[in-house]
């Protein structure tokens, strides 16, 4: 089964979660969600695919956005958002990119590779 994306309600839960780890923690959660989405005929991961630790974290730090279901976000887009957020925090200088990569738990080379995969290219 191919995963097409994630629904807004599940994305809201991910936004509200207090991420104590780095990008690897997010990657592990996404891998878990993919394995749990095998029963989803639409290919869109929902809250039923989330692990319990995400569902049990009921903080309101990230405001819930009411958007139509067609605004589902792909996994690649979610990753690109996290990269853009890290770059916004640290800047797009070489030093800023090094700090962003460290925060995300990826190498600088991987960060550049992911930036080149986005469209339009991010410098």
Tab-separated table of C-alpha atoms in Angstrom:
chain	number	residue	atom	x	y	z
A	1	UNK	CA	0.000	0.000	0.000
A	2	UNK	CA	1.262	3.456	-0.852
A	3	UNK	CA	0.868	6.254	1.650
A	4	UNK	CA	-0.431	9.444	0.056
A	5	UNK	CA	-0.222	11.774	3.055
A	6	UNK	CA	-1.533	12.616	6.477
A	7	UNK	CA	-4.905	14.078	7.396
A	8	UNK	CA	-5.200	17.419	9.165
A	9	UNK	CA	-6.364	15.992	12.499
A	10	UNK	CA	-3.309	13.720	12.721
A	11	UNK	CA	-1.082	16.637	11.675
A	12	UNK	CA	-2.592	18.739	14.468
A	13	UNK	CA	-1.726	16.008	16.981
A	14	UNK	CA	1.841	15.927	15.683
A	15	UNK	CA	2.056	19.728	15.987
A	16	UNK	CA	0.815	19.667	19.570
A	17	UNK	CA	3.262	16.969	20.634
A	18	UNK	CA	6.279	18.160	22.613
A	19	UNK	CA	9.158	16.644	20.646
A	20	UNK	CA	11.890	15.812	23.133
A	21	UNK	CA	14.091	14.077	20.578
A	22	UNK	CA	15.367	15.242	17.247
A	23	UNK	CA	14.241	14.466	13.715
A	24	UNK	CA	14.845	10.758	14.405
A	25	UNK	CA	11.945	10.739	16.861
A	26	UNK	CA	9.690	12.185	14.157
A	27	UNK	CA	11.025	9.652	11.636
A	28	UNK	CA	10.240	6.796	14.048
A	29	UNK	CA	6.693	8.079	14.559
A	30	UNK	CA	6.158	8.423	10.793
A	31	UNK	CA	7.484	4.883	10.220
A	32	UNK	CA	5.095	3.625	12.902
A	33	UNK	CA	2.217	5.491	11.257
A	34	UNK	CA	3.065	4.019	7.860
A	35	UNK	CA	3.044	0.492	9.255
A	36	UNK	CA	-0.274	1.165	11.010
A	37	UNK	CA	-1.853	2.630	7.863
A	38	UNK	CA	-2.008	-0.706	6.066
A	39	UNK	CA	-5.766	-0.846	6.723
A	40	UNK	CA	-6.397	2.640	5.322
A	41	UNK	CA	-8.022	2.279	1.887
A	42	UNK	CA	-7.457	5.962	1.056
A	43	UNK	CA	-3.707	5.904	1.633
A	44	UNK	CA	-4.039	8.856	4.014
A	45	UNK	CA	-2.787	8.372	7.565
A	46	UNK	CA	-5.179	9.505	10.300
A	47	UNK	CA	-5.192	9.687	14.090
A	48	UNK	CA	-5.868	5.959	14.240
A	49	UNK	CA	-2.294	5.476	12.960
A	50	UNK	CA	-0.664	7.587	15.701
A	51	UNK	CA	1.224	5.960	18.586
A	52	UNK	CA	-0.253	6.336	22.072
A	53	UNK	CA	2.437	8.743	23.325
A	54	UNK	CA	1.355	11.267	20.667
A	55	UNK	CA	-2.348	10.852	21.426
A	56	UNK	CA	-1.806	11.154	25.192
A	57	UNK	CA	0.057	14.466	24.896
A	58	UNK	CA	-2.822	16.937	25.078
A	59	UNK	CA	-1.037	20.301	24.985
A	60	UNK	CA	-2.507	23.264	23.140
A	61	UNK	CA	0.801	24.833	22.104
A	62	UNK	CA	-0.022	24.448	18.431
A	63	UNK	CA	-3.399	25.958	17.575
A	64	UNK	CA	-5.743	23.637	15.782
A	65	UNK	CA	-6.232	24.684	12.187
A	66	UNK	CA	-9.605	23.907	10.672
A	67	UNK	CA	-8.936	23.098	7.032
A	68	UNK	CA	-10.770	20.918	4.570
A	69	UNK	CA	-9.628	17.309	4.252
A	70	UNK	CA	-8.241	17.957	0.756
A	71	UNK	CA	-5.467	19.988	2.403
A	72	UNK	CA	-3.717	16.761	3.439
A	73	UNK	CA	0.048	17.095	3.504
A	74	UNK	CA	2.521	14.617	2.067
A	75	UNK	CA	5.362	13.221	4.134
A	76	UNK	CA	7.874	15.030	1.926
A	77	UNK	CA	6.048	18.327	2.507
A	78	UNK	CA	6.048	17.697	6.268
A	79	UNK	CA	9.803	17.118	6.166
A	80	UNK	CA	10.327	20.253	4.085
A	81	UNK	CA	8.306	22.279	6.606
A	82	UNK	CA	10.527	21.072	9.462
A	83	UNK	CA	13.637	21.980	7.468
A	84	UNK	CA	12.275	25.444	6.664
A	85	UNK	CA	11.385	25.989	10.336
A	86	UNK	CA	14.915	25.054	11.426
A	87	UNK	CA	16.429	27.342	8.782
A	88	UNK	CA	14.142	30.170	9.877
A	89	UNK	CA	15.457	29.729	13.428
A	90	UNK	CA	19.152	29.524	12.541
A	91	UNK	CA	19.401	31.353	9.219
A	92	UNK	CA	20.436	30.214	5.762
A	93	UNK	CA	24.143	30.852	6.208
A	94	UNK	CA	26.486	27.878	6.226
A	95	UNK	CA	26.712	28.088	10.023
A	96	UNK	CA	22.924	28.315	10.291
A	97	UNK	CA	22.528	25.261	8.075
A	98	UNK	CA	25.023	23.343	10.235
A	99	UNK	CA	23.009	24.188	13.350
A	100	UNK	CA	19.711	23.313	11.627
A	101	UNK	CA	21.104	19.951	10.481
A	102	UNK	CA	22.297	19.210	14.014
A	103	UNK	CA	18.871	20.060	15.451
A	104	UNK	CA	17.153	17.864	12.865
A	105	UNK	CA	19.529	14.969	13.564
A	106	UNK	CA	20.795	14.786	9.986
A	107	UNK	CA	24.139	15.488	8.373
A	108	UNK	CA	24.837	18.746	6.577
A	109	UNK	CA	25.107	16.802	3.305
A	110	UNK	CA	21.647	15.302	3.878
A	111	UNK	CA	20.256	18.752	4.621
A	112	UNK	CA	21.620	20.076	1.315
A	113	UNK	CA	20.282	17.029	-0.521
A	114	UNK	CA	16.811	17.546	0.953
A	115	UNK	CA	16.940	21.257	0.143
A	116	UNK	CA	17.763	20.427	-3.480
A	117	UNK	CA	14.780	18.035	-3.621
A	118	UNK	CA	12.348	20.786	-2.695
A	119	UNK	CA	10.737	22.947	-5.303
A	120	UNK	CA	11.562	25.700	-5.823
A	121	UNK	CA	15.169	25.136	-4.704
A	122	UNK	CA	16.034	26.639	-1.333
A	123	UNK	CA	19.462	28.255	-1.042
